[in-house]
Amino acid sequence: MASVHESLYFNPMMTNGVVHANVFGIKDWVTPYKIAVLVLLNEMSRTGEGAVSLMERRRLNQLLLPLLQGPDITLSKLYKLIEESCPQLANSVQIRIKLMAEGELKDMEQFFDDLSDSFSGTEPEVHKTSVVGLFLRHMILAYSKLSFSQVFKLYTALQQYFQNGEKKTVEDADMELTSRDEGERKMEKEELDVSVREEEVSCSGPLSQKQAEFFLSQQASLLKNDETKALTPASLQKELNNLLKFNPDFAEAHYLSYLNNLRVQDVFSSTHSLLHYFDRLILTGAESKSNGEEGYGRSLRYAALNLAALHCRFGHYQQAELALQEAIRIAQESNDHVCLQHCLSWLYVLGQKRSDSYVLLEHSVKKAVHFGLPRAFAGKTANKLMDALKDSDLLHWKHSLSELIDISIAQKTAIWRLYGRRKSCSLSPPSTMALQQAQMLLSMNSLEAVNAGVQQNNTESFAVALCHLAELHAEQGCFAAASEVLKHLKERFPPNSQHAQLWMLCDQKIQFDRAMNDGKYHLADSLVTGITALNSIEGVYRKAVVLQAQNQMSEAHKLLQKLLVHCQKLKNTEMVISVLLSVAELYWRSSSPTIALPMLLQALALSKEYRLQYLASETVLNLAFAQLILGIPEQALSLLHMAIEPILADGAILDKGRAMFLVAKCQVASAASYDQPKKAEALEAAIENLNEAKNYFAKVDCKERIRDVVYFQARLYHTLGKTQERNRCAMLFRQLHQELPSHGVPLINHL
């Protein structure tokens, strides 16, 4: 059908076989599909109010706009859409088209002559300025300009269009008759829907101006809000190539091609389309019309900015920095503060990605400070950041900036996890606040107009919020709930979508933690490769954790030292603290607790400087353990009382278990100098704390730590002379010891 469209209709862009750039020189032209839509409109006007119910007429009215604006579809699909709205009218339309297609050319001529009667009379059936009226007038005008040969070819195309539709209808009927059970019928229906969709793509020829604009806006909206409902990358690119074949200077089509190529990570094609988009904006003068003489320069600086974002997305950080510097230079010459603010944001992103870009990042921070914009990683308090977000939210809601509202809520979720989870600063548990923010974002309805078929907003903010939910549930041992969230993420953001890497990394990290808790180090090691591909820093850190668990201390130490230098260069404070804690653990597991103390003190200083209170509490726990190994359990116990409250109030389940286990060890070590009655009382208290620690470890299925707890309990029960309880713990320890590998680290044995 595409070849028919190219050659037979009145098309002002065709002169002596040459395609002119002005494909939209005419608003519309006649196609067999549009004749079928005209028949539908004519039948609707002829049908009395009593023949069609109010609900059916309402459904038909809702159907008309996408039929008028959308691309051409097959006749069988059109019948199906009409039948879903009004079966009686679908039958009338089918009979009318059949009579016209199986009749003579004069029947089509008479049909177009009769269309003009819709505007006649004192009370016409259709108003000339209505959507339907404009469509009818465009069709009548386009048909009247056709030559006799073009009219004949149009009628031939109508006959072919009808025959293809009838053939498809017969195939559909045969398919329904041959289906036996419900499962087979459902499978065949799905296959049919796919084939119809592909047929629609293949049958659509050159689009009119309105059809092209509607198609582009619809697909762009779907790519942003619900990528699963958009055309597949191959089908969409085929449609765009067909559109650009008739109008190579259609800038919006080049931009949609750029977005489509981003879906499949095609760096060459996406760069090519992006450059063509801005070239066409300049050539057509679209920017100059809307922005005066400034339009040309505006296109150039935003072209450079978008090119920088594209290179940054594909990991070409040096090229991104060069493009960004060009955008900054042009924006400064034009005094465009909006563009400069966008550039500052991308400077910050580049500063996180590349260590040698940190000089540029420092300039962006100074500029942010100049404008009074607080930054979370600069160590600002949570209340100042929340106040800044509140002020910006007022502007977002005032101007109904839906996307910025979503981003703001996602930022609050991250802040509650960064500060809230790490700083108990509210009456409500901070993890609850993070959950509340994430749930509020997911339950919000977008303020932007979204098509009726789109029920969700698949932006990066939603992906981030869902990943936070999955991690929060996993931290509390609710792995089934975390799996459900991840399952929803996989359905909502397919693997080939642009935000799929977020849930992929989240999924890999949760699987890694579960494998480590279960003592399956070989499985955790196999997951490191996937984590590294998505986040190199996180992957290297977790590789060191696995090596440490496998007693490969020298290899783990080398890896951690390299990572520490790299993270210090990037100013990744949170990872620096985590690496320092891991290095300290390496030292005391190598029987060198005194060397671990400077590392722990450095981590504690960083935690307090950046107000990461939860990490500070973890560091204090490690300091207490170091003091316990050095033989000063009383000081270790006093340190624990200072740090344990934030962890028990809002920490992860595993951290709560570790804290209670350490308290029990300190109690036992301190009881060595007590007299017998007081010592027995202290050991009983230690056993209670061990039971609590065991319950925490059981929630996250951490068998290795449960084994250590029951071993310790067996020793305590033996000291207290409780033989039955000792034997029960000893049997459980033996089962776990046979199942798990021994890590070779001696337990504290002060009894």
XYZ file of C-alpha atoms in Angstrom:
751
model
C 0.000 0.000 0.000
C 2.928 2.361 0.531
C 3.723 2.355 -3.200
C 0.080 3.187 -3.997
C 0.220 6.184 -1.665
C 3.417 7.405 -3.244
C 2.088 7.498 -6.801
C -1.598 7.963 -7.002
C -2.999 10.733 -4.882
C -2.867 14.440 -5.383
C 0.348 15.336 -3.598
C 1.803 18.850 -3.967
C 5.293 17.730 -2.999
C 5.564 15.624 -6.177
C 6.663 17.539 -9.285
C 8.115 15.621 -12.227
C 8.934 12.746 -9.905
C 10.928 14.934 -7.494
C 10.012 14.967 -3.799
C 9.944 18.522 -2.462
C 10.716 19.338 1.174
C 7.257 20.774 1.816
C 5.439 17.498 2.362
C 2.771 19.316 4.355
C 1.847 21.740 1.588
C -1.652 20.251 1.803
C -3.471 19.568 5.036
C -4.954 16.243 3.912
C -5.431 13.934 0.962
C -7.901 11.156 0.261
C -7.077 7.524 1.023
C -9.286 4.397 1.115
C -9.127 4.453 4.908
C -10.397 8.045 5.018
C -13.226 7.120 2.666
C -14.215 4.440 5.212
C -14.126 7.065 7.989
C -16.287 9.360 5.843
C -18.797 6.509 5.444
C -18.840 6.136 9.242
C -19.519 9.855 9.707
C -22.233 9.773 7.067
C -23.940 6.795 8.703
C -23.762 8.462 12.115
C -25.528 11.543 10.738
C -28.206 9.441 9.009
C -28.912 7.294 12.068
C -31.674 8.681 14.245
C -31.228 9.359 17.942
C -33.550 6.514 18.888
C -31.628 3.904 16.855
C -28.363 4.402 18.802
C -28.297 4.520 22.588
C -26.720 7.395 24.462
C -23.787 5.249 25.686
C -23.102 3.966 22.158
C -23.097 7.482 20.741
C -20.774 8.606 23.493
C -18.363 5.753 22.707
C -18.517 6.620 18.997
C -17.716 10.259 19.704
C -14.724 9.208 21.786
C -13.575 6.949 18.950
C -13.772 9.643 16.262
C -10.817 11.799 17.312
C -8.146 9.048 17.153
C -9.660 7.856 13.867
C -9.398 11.344 12.370
C -5.940 12.129 13.717
C -4.267 8.731 13.678
C -2.536 6.959 10.778
C -4.410 4.742 8.339
C -5.407 1.326 9.689
C -6.744 -1.821 8.046
C -10.432 -2.177 7.291
C -10.796 -5.207 9.568
C -9.314 -3.236 12.454
C -11.677 -0.346 11.703
C -14.676 -2.708 11.717
C -13.549 -4.103 15.051
C -13.222 -0.643 16.651
C -16.669 0.432 15.419
C -18.250 -2.853 16.518
C -16.879 -2.409 20.047
C -18.641 0.970 20.217
C -21.856 0.252 18.273
C -22.415 -3.169 16.578
C -25.455 -1.944 14.637
C -23.554 0.915 13.036
C -20.593 -1.349 12.224
C -22.898 -3.538 10.134
C -24.275 -0.489 8.265
C -20.773 0.824 7.522
C -19.663 -2.589 6.270
C -22.649 -2.857 3.886
C -22.150 0.697 2.608
C -18.446 0.196 1.851
C -19.199 -3.158 0.198
C -21.788 -1.593 -2.106
C -19.376 1.181 -3.079
C -16.382 -1.129 -3.632
C -18.343 -3.760 -5.578
C -20.304 -1.176 -7.551
C -19.002 1.343 -10.060
C -16.839 4.458 -10.019
C -19.937 6.674 -10.179
C -20.978 5.350 -6.747
C -17.877 6.875 -5.190
C -18.444 10.072 -7.161
C -22.026 10.270 -5.915
C -20.880 9.645 -2.339
C -18.564 12.681 -2.384
C -21.263 14.804 -4.034
C -23.659 13.914 -1.213
C -21.113 14.879 1.463
C -21.634 18.567 0.690
C -25.282 18.254 1.781
C -24.083 17.839 5.384
C -23.449 21.617 5.551
C -26.693 22.715 3.873
C -29.895 23.871 5.554
C -30.649 26.218 8.414
C -29.616 23.555 10.936
C -26.820 21.596 9.249
C -25.840 18.152 10.481
C -22.203 19.243 10.802
C -20.801 22.680 11.634
C -18.129 23.869 9.232
C -15.690 24.898 11.983
C -16.032 21.713 14.078
C -13.383 18.971 14.033
C -15.598 16.735 11.897
C -16.603 19.668 9.678
C -13.001 20.622 8.965
C -12.158 17.018 8.154
C -15.093 16.753 5.721
C -14.162 20.011 4.006
C -10.514 18.932 3.642
C -11.587 15.635 2.098
C -14.053 17.278 -0.312
C -11.412 19.822 -1.368
C -8.693 17.192 -1.816
C -11.041 14.953 -3.848
C -12.152 17.805 -6.091
C -8.509 18.516 -7.050
C -7.856 14.958 -8.253
C -7.537 14.344 -11.988
C -9.592 11.616 -13.663
C -6.688 9.152 -13.654
C -6.064 9.810 -9.979
C -9.764 9.280 -9.182
C -9.672 5.952 -11.020
C -6.549 4.862 -9.117
C -8.196 5.908 -5.861
C -11.230 3.760 -6.651
C -8.966 0.810 -7.533
C -7.158 1.261 -4.223
C -10.522 1.345 -2.427
C -11.472 -1.991 -4.013
C -8.138 -3.503 -2.966
C -8.538 -2.068 0.537
C -12.004 -3.642 0.805
C -10.829 -7.042 -0.506
C -7.941 -7.150 1.974
C -10.331 -6.278 4.799
C -12.815 -8.965 3.781
C -10.049 -11.546 3.532
C -8.822 -10.632 7.016
C -12.350 -10.841 8.422
C -12.795 -14.350 6.977
C -9.454 -15.446 8.454
C -10.492 -14.104 11.860
C -13.775 -16.001 11.700
C -12.030 -19.238 10.730
C -9.572 -18.809 13.563
C -12.367 -18.423 16.112
C -14.127 -21.532 14.794
C -11.006 -23.698 14.969
C -10.101 -22.680 18.526
C -11.074 -25.418 20.978
C -10.294 -24.426 24.516
C -9.877 -21.126 26.324
C -6.082 -21.286 26.478
C -5.725 -21.853 22.748
C -8.251 -19.126 21.985
C -6.352 -16.652 24.175
C -3.038 -17.511 22.546
C -4.437 -17.113 19.046
C -6.017 -13.776 19.930
C -2.655 -12.465 21.139
C -0.980 -13.613 17.935
C -3.766 -11.968 15.917
C -3.349 -8.666 17.739
C 0.354 -8.644 16.962
C -0.191 -9.421 13.280
C -2.833 -6.695 12.984
C -0.495 -4.189 14.581
C 2.313 -5.035 12.185
C -0.121 -4.852 9.273
C -1.185 -1.390 10.353
C 2.413 -0.284 10.268
C 2.973 -1.745 6.821
C -0.236 -0.344 5.292
C 0.222 3.276 6.299
C 1.562 5.495 3.540
C 2.597 9.161 3.688
C 0.870 10.874 6.570
C -0.842 14.222 6.418
C 0.332 17.040 8.641
C -2.192 16.321 11.377
C -1.605 12.578 11.228
C 2.158 13.020 11.444
C 1.924 15.424 14.386
C -0.512 13.157 16.211
C 1.619 10.075 15.556
C 4.811 11.749 16.784
C 3.218 13.241 19.909
C 1.529 9.942 20.751
C 4.704 7.865 20.409
C 6.795 10.441 22.291
C 4.265 10.424 25.133
C 4.303 6.622 25.243
C 8.100 6.480 25.247
C 8.116 8.815 28.224
C 5.182 7.449 30.218
C 4.609 3.825 29.187
C 7.238 2.437 26.850
C 5.627 -0.999 26.748
C 2.631 0.417 24.830
C 4.743 2.210 22.217
C 5.681 0.612 18.910
C 8.685 -1.690 19.007
C 11.988 0.020 18.146
C 12.123 -1.638 14.710
C 8.493 -0.810 13.827
C 8.776 2.775 15.044
C 11.984 3.336 13.115
C 10.347 1.932 9.979
C 7.498 4.424 10.341
C 9.895 7.306 10.958
C 12.015 6.384 7.944
C 8.840 6.328 5.842
C 7.889 9.759 7.175
C 11.367 11.208 6.594
C 11.433 9.797 3.075
C 8.675 12.232 2.130
C 9.975 15.115 4.257
C 13.672 14.887 5.227
C 13.467 18.283 6.955
C 10.783 17.258 9.452
C 12.763 18.108 12.628
C 10.385 16.467 15.136
C 10.666 13.122 13.339
C 14.457 13.262 13.684
C 14.112 13.907 17.422
C 11.757 10.965 17.894
C 14.236 8.860 15.924
C 16.889 10.008 18.406
C 14.726 8.878 21.352
C 13.977 5.572 19.633
C 17.663 4.841 19.009
C 18.394 5.565 22.670
C 16.058 2.681 23.561
C 18.358 0.190 21.838
C 21.589 1.946 22.902
C 22.559 2.755 19.289
C 25.098 5.521 19.811
C 25.809 6.184 16.117
C 22.188 6.447 14.978
C 21.089 8.456 18.009
C 23.910 10.972 17.514
C 23.094 11.168 13.804
C 19.394 11.833 14.485
C 20.101 14.399 17.211
C 22.403 16.423 14.962
C 19.867 16.263 12.125
C 17.152 17.519 14.484
C 19.016 20.722 15.359
C 20.217 21.164 11.762
C 16.590 21.078 10.586
C 15.517 23.532 13.269
C 18.043 26.017 11.941
C 17.324 25.323 8.251
C 13.543 25.614 8.577
C 13.795 28.688 10.789
C 11.404 27.158 13.354
C 13.505 28.418 16.243
C 13.936 31.884 14.771
C 10.195 32.341 14.395
C 9.544 31.571 18.047
C 12.623 33.239 19.521
C 13.416 36.054 17.146
C 17.016 36.588 16.095
C 18.140 34.608 19.122
C 16.713 31.350 17.709
C 19.836 30.360 15.743
C 22.185 30.629 18.732
C 19.671 28.947 21.010
C 19.580 25.903 18.756
C 23.366 25.705 18.742
C 23.848 25.821 22.512
C 21.064 23.373 23.240
C 22.395 21.098 20.508
C 25.749 21.048 22.285
C 24.051 20.469 25.642
C 21.992 17.556 24.326
C 25.064 16.095 22.651
C 26.892 16.258 25.993
C 24.015 14.448 27.698
C 24.046 11.802 24.958
C 27.793 11.151 25.294
C 27.495 11.043 29.084
C 24.765 8.439 28.826
C 26.948 6.183 26.697
C 29.997 6.650 28.930
C 31.955 8.929 26.564
C 32.857 11.355 29.328
C 35.692 13.169 27.559
C 33.521 13.928 24.515
C 30.696 14.932 26.870
C 32.967 17.383 28.639
C 34.073 18.981 25.344
C 30.456 19.347 24.162
C 29.472 20.772 27.546
C 32.257 23.347 27.436
C 31.021 24.419 24.002
C 27.461 24.759 25.332
C 28.714 26.845 28.282
C 30.716 29.125 25.979
C 27.750 29.827 23.695
C 25.362 30.217 26.646
C 27.686 32.732 28.313
C 27.943 34.730 25.092
C 24.130 34.792 24.886
C 23.684 35.397 28.636
C 21.337 32.386 28.833
C 21.150 31.592 32.567
C 18.660 28.754 32.069
C 21.021 26.907 29.749
C 23.918 27.572 32.141
C 21.971 26.025 35.018
C 21.385 22.911 32.910
C 25.100 22.858 32.174
C 25.886 23.049 35.893
C 23.704 19.986 36.504
C 25.570 18.012 33.870
C 28.896 19.217 35.272
C 27.905 17.639 38.562
C 27.018 14.375 36.804
C 30.354 14.386 34.978
C 32.132 15.091 38.245
C 30.655 11.883 39.646
C 31.600 9.867 36.559
C 35.159 11.037 35.948
C 37.859 11.740 38.500
C 39.673 14.279 36.313
C 36.481 16.335 35.902
C 36.381 17.295 39.551
C 37.816 20.774 38.891
C 34.725 21.551 36.820
C 32.557 20.136 39.579
C 34.124 22.514 42.108
C 33.147 25.453 39.885
C 29.559 24.179 39.752
C 29.471 23.880 43.539
C 30.686 27.456 43.929
C 27.995 28.593 41.519
C 25.367 26.612 43.443
C 26.541 28.211 46.688
C 26.355 31.628 45.011
C 22.687 30.996 44.194
C 22.074 29.504 47.656
C 21.440 25.957 46.438
C 22.339 23.464 49.217
C 23.810 20.073 48.255
C 23.280 16.867 50.199
C 26.823 15.588 49.716
C 28.249 18.875 50.964
C 27.204 17.875 54.464
C 24.149 20.080 54.857
C 21.584 19.152 57.460
C 18.391 17.410 56.431
C 16.130 20.277 57.532
C 17.961 22.773 55.269
C 17.645 20.465 52.300
C 13.972 19.885 53.003
C 13.393 23.645 53.237
C 15.104 24.132 49.865
C 12.966 21.412 48.297
C 9.851 22.907 49.853
C 10.556 26.278 48.227
C 11.110 24.681 44.836
C 7.984 22.533 45.259
C 5.893 25.674 45.631
C 6.998 26.776 42.158
C 6.521 23.293 40.699
C 2.954 22.997 41.958
C 2.145 26.600 41.028
C 3.100 25.972 37.393
C 1.919 22.315 37.337
C 5.395 21.017 36.446
C 4.529 17.353 36.795
C 7.927 15.906 35.965
C 9.773 18.207 38.378
C 7.284 17.339 41.121
C 8.042 13.640 40.591
C 11.782 14.311 40.696
C 11.409 16.330 43.898
C 9.534 13.528 45.664
C 12.120 10.994 44.486
C 14.847 13.263 45.881
C 13.069 13.401 49.234
C 12.958 9.610 49.277
C 16.702 9.508 48.640
C 17.356 12.156 51.303
C 15.395 10.191 53.909
C 17.530 7.168 53.027
C 20.752 9.189 53.048
C 20.036 11.312 56.129
C 16.900 9.764 57.601
C 18.135 6.193 57.559
C 21.453 7.549 58.683
C 20.157 10.160 61.089
C 17.260 9.604 63.415
C 15.906 13.154 63.306
C 12.124 12.842 63.394
C 9.362 11.426 65.513
C 8.548 8.883 62.790
C 11.139 6.234 61.882
C 13.115 7.583 58.888
C 12.674 4.371 56.913
C 8.930 4.939 57.324
C 9.353 8.450 55.934
C 11.270 7.096 52.939
C 8.525 4.539 52.360
C 5.899 7.253 52.667
C 7.589 9.462 50.061
C 8.008 6.550 47.656
C 4.377 5.487 48.076
C 3.171 9.061 47.550
C 5.082 9.290 44.270
C 3.724 5.951 43.040
C 0.130 6.873 43.896
C 0.259 10.285 42.228
C -1.586 10.917 38.996
C 0.430 12.767 36.397
C -0.627 16.385 35.836
C 0.224 16.060 32.160
C -2.344 14.920 29.612
C -1.780 11.221 28.974
C -3.647 9.068 26.477
C -6.586 7.077 27.791
C -4.765 3.780 27.299
C -1.796 4.883 29.408
C -2.389 4.145 33.080
C 1.067 4.813 34.460
C 3.995 7.207 34.347
C 7.166 5.300 33.540
C 9.730 7.971 34.307
C 13.098 7.644 36.014
C 11.619 9.018 39.242
C 9.166 6.128 39.436
C 11.914 3.593 38.767
C 14.054 5.107 41.534
C 11.123 5.082 43.985
C 10.325 1.444 43.251
C 13.988 0.473 43.678
C 14.015 2.233 47.057
C 10.950 0.234 48.060
C 12.576 -3.043 47.035
C 15.765 -2.255 48.973
C 13.873 -1.098 52.069
C 11.839 -4.312 52.139
C 14.947 -6.440 51.601
C 16.750 -4.679 54.475
C 13.887 -5.629 56.788
C 13.945 -9.265 55.656
C 10.751 -8.999 53.587
C 12.257 -10.708 50.553
C 8.906 -11.860 49.162
C 7.656 -8.272 49.095
C 10.942 -7.103 47.541
C 10.568 -9.783 44.848
C 7.057 -8.564 44.052
C 8.312 -4.996 43.684
C 11.123 -6.172 41.399
C 8.665 -8.237 39.372
C 6.550 -5.138 38.863
C 9.675 -3.182 37.899
C 10.570 -5.772 35.253
C 7.078 -5.577 33.766
C 6.954 -1.795 33.915
C 10.496 -1.236 32.625
C 11.413 -4.017 30.158
C 15.123 -4.934 29.821
C 15.490 -2.880 26.637
C 13.976 0.273 28.197
C 16.139 3.225 29.172
C 15.635 2.929 32.957
C 15.994 -0.864 33.188
C 19.551 -0.588 34.560
C 18.176 0.828 37.815
C 16.191 -2.272 38.739
C 18.859 -4.573 37.297
C 21.418 -3.166 39.743
C 18.911 -3.249 42.604
C 18.051 -6.883 41.847
C 21.717 -7.919 41.636
C 22.550 -6.216 44.947
C 19.657 -7.895 46.776
C 20.619 -11.301 45.351
C 24.240 -10.688 46.364
C 23.303 -9.832 49.959
C 21.105 -12.910 50.229
C 23.866 -15.160 48.881
C 26.373 -13.700 51.356
C 23.941 -14.116 54.240
C 23.391 -17.734 53.227
C 27.127 -18.448 53.053
C 26.984 -19.140 49.289
C 30.100 -17.205 48.370
C 30.483 -18.869 44.972
C 27.019 -17.608 44.017
C 27.795 -14.122 45.331
C 31.031 -14.110 43.323
C 29.124 -14.927 40.132
C 26.853 -11.912 40.736
C 29.800 -9.514 41.018
C 30.280 -9.463 37.238
C 26.732 -8.217 36.640
C 27.024 -5.582 39.381
C 30.335 -4.336 37.970
C 28.819 -3.966 34.498
C 26.112 -1.701 35.941
C 28.177 0.118 38.592
C 31.935 -0.382 38.557
C 32.577 1.058 42.045
C 29.860 -1.056 43.653
C 31.118 -4.131 41.786
C 34.735 -3.717 42.962
C 33.617 -3.181 46.550
C 31.482 -6.319 46.556
C 34.280 -8.317 44.957
C 36.490 -7.331 47.892
C 33.730 -8.394 50.315
C 33.589 -11.837 48.703
C 37.389 -12.226 48.797
C 37.361 -11.238 52.457
C 34.681 -13.824 53.253
C 36.752 -16.470 51.430
C 39.819 -15.586 53.590
C 41.748 -14.200 50.617
C 42.930 -11.300 52.747
C 45.849 -10.008 50.667
C 43.805 -9.873 47.437
C 40.919 -8.171 49.240
C 43.296 -5.633 50.825
C 44.848 -4.686 47.457
C 41.415 -4.231 45.906
C 40.132 -2.127 48.798
C 43.210 0.124 48.797
C 42.790 0.882 45.073
C 39.082 1.502 45.564
C 39.766 3.798 48.528
C 42.105 6.001 46.492
C 39.621 6.121 43.612
C 36.640 7.032 45.832
C 38.636 9.685 47.691
C 39.468 11.265 44.321
C 35.782 11.227 43.366
C 34.735 12.510 46.818
C 32.351 9.553 47.151
C 32.158 9.913 50.923
C 29.680 7.141 51.656
C 31.733 4.555 49.772
C 34.954 5.842 51.351
C 33.513 5.168 54.816
C 32.325 1.699 53.786
C 35.767 0.845 52.382
C 37.495 2.085 55.549
C 35.251 -0.153 57.666
C 36.043 -3.151 55.439
C 39.799 -2.471 55.638
C 39.543 -2.227 59.427
C 37.730 -5.560 59.508
C 40.544 -7.082 57.450
C 43.075 -5.931 60.029
C 41.344 -7.355 63.091
C 40.539 -10.593 61.288
C 44.299 -10.757 60.680
C 44.844 -10.281 64.446
C 45.991 -6.662 64.054
C 43.261 -4.638 65.818
C 45.643 -1.791 66.716
C 46.242 -1.047 63.007
C 42.478 -0.962 62.456
C 41.935 1.854 64.969
C 43.244 4.741 62.761
C 41.000 3.530 59.919
C 37.970 3.485 62.201
C 38.727 6.938 63.606
C 39.058 8.327 60.078
C 35.704 6.769 59.124
C 34.107 8.213 62.264
C 35.433 11.701 61.488
C 34.036 11.576 57.941
C 30.676 10.303 59.174
C 30.344 13.148 61.658
C 31.583 15.774 59.180
C 28.953 14.783 56.615
C 26.313 14.113 59.299
C 25.880 10.486 58.289
C 24.802 9.423 61.746
C 23.895 5.858 60.890
C 27.321 5.217 59.371
C 28.811 6.878 62.439
C 26.897 4.381 64.602
C 28.240 1.489 62.523
C 31.753 2.852 62.934
C 31.294 3.047 66.722
C 30.186 -0.605 66.700
C 33.409 -1.509 64.931
C 35.414 0.555 67.440
C 33.691 -1.294 70.273
C 34.577 -4.621 68.686
C 38.201 -3.514 68.318
C 38.278 -2.571 72.023
C 36.766 -5.949 72.887
C 39.556 -7.728 71.019
C 42.121 -5.528 72.792
C 40.754 -6.727 76.150
C 38.840 -3.668 77.384
C 35.214 -4.889 77.232
C 33.918 -2.322 79.763
C 34.833 0.590 77.491
C 33.440 -1.321 74.510
C 30.130 -1.755 76.332
C 29.908 1.941 77.180
C 30.568 2.790 73.518
C 27.821 0.398 72.459
C 25.242 2.137 74.637
C 26.014 5.383 72.760
C 25.636 3.907 69.267
C 23.084 1.144 69.484
C 19.923 3.257 69.748
C 19.846 4.550 66.100
C 20.569 1.044 64.829
C 17.833 -0.653 66.843
C 15.402 2.176 66.059
C 15.845 2.264 62.312
C 18.658 0.007 61.169
C 18.611 -2.932 58.817
C 17.720 -6.290 60.354
C 21.246 -7.642 59.822
C 22.792 -4.633 61.582
C 20.420 -5.048 64.523
C 21.508 -8.659 64.896
C 25.190 -7.740 64.715
C 24.701 -5.064 67.385
C 22.927 -7.431 69.807
C 25.526 -10.147 69.202
C 28.310 -7.687 70.041
C 26.489 -6.571 73.201
C 26.301 -10.200 74.327
C 30.045 -10.703 73.671
C 30.888 -7.605 75.688
C 28.648 -8.735 78.545
C 30.333 -12.125 78.666
C 33.828 -10.617 78.512
C 32.993 -8.127 81.276
C 31.558 -10.883 83.508
C 34.912 -12.658 83.750
C 35.897 -10.557 86.775
C 32.504 -10.782 88.527
C 31.716 -12.990 91.500
C 29.664 -16.111 90.812
C 26.056 -14.844 91.423
C 26.645 -11.648 89.485
C 28.454 -13.557 86.743
C 25.539 -15.979 86.325
C 23.144 -13.049 86.080
C 25.312 -11.390 83.416
C 25.511 -14.618 81.400
C 21.719 -15.019 81.538
C 21.345 -11.463 80.188
C 23.860 -12.301 77.454
C 21.828 -15.380 76.479
C 18.697 -13.221 76.146
C 20.552 -10.816 73.869
C 21.853 -13.768 71.849
C 18.289 -15.035 71.388
C 17.289 -11.607 70.089
C 20.288 -11.534 67.735
C 19.421 -15.029 66.489
C 15.862 -13.919 65.702
C 17.178 -10.977 63.680
C 19.590 -13.204 61.735
C 16.827 -15.718 61.065
C 14.685 -13.017 59.434
C 17.352 -12.437 56.765
C 18.309 -16.141 56.612
C 21.890 -15.423 57.714
C 22.927 -18.993 58.585
C 26.590 -18.175 59.123
C 25.853 -15.725 61.929
C 23.193 -18.037 63.409
C 25.911 -20.702 63.616
C 28.162 -18.303 65.571
C 25.294 -17.376 67.912
C 24.312 -20.965 68.759
C 27.993 -21.865 69.318
C 28.263 -18.996 71.772
C 24.996 -19.994 73.457
C 26.177 -23.597 73.825
C 29.320 -22.394 75.626
C 27.275 -20.176 77.941
C 24.770 -22.924 78.740
C 27.674 -25.242 79.523
C 29.116 -22.690 81.938
C 25.727 -22.324 83.637
C 25.308 -26.096 83.858
C 22.215 -26.240 81.618
C 22.971 -29.482 79.822
C 19.726 -29.871 77.844
C 19.869 -26.344 76.378
C 23.590 -26.792 75.661
C 22.992 -30.032 73.747
C 20.199 -28.442 71.706
C 22.438 -25.533 70.702
C 25.364 -27.871 70.037
C 23.252 -30.042 67.720
C 22.066 -26.982 65.795
C 25.640 -25.734 65.554
C 26.825 -29.057 64.184
C 24.113 -29.067 61.492
C 24.987 -25.553 60.387
C 28.743 -26.185 60.593
C 28.446 -29.169 58.267
C 26.332 -27.162 55.856
C 28.458 -23.991 55.822
C 32.204 -23.432 55.268
C 34.183 -22.213 58.259
C 35.491 -18.660 57.938
C 38.398 -19.350 60.270
C 37.878 -16.333 62.556
C 38.122 -17.212 66.286
C 35.167 -16.254 68.457
C 35.609 -14.360 71.740
C 36.065 -17.086 74.359
C 36.069 -15.114 77.675
C 33.605 -17.203 79.712
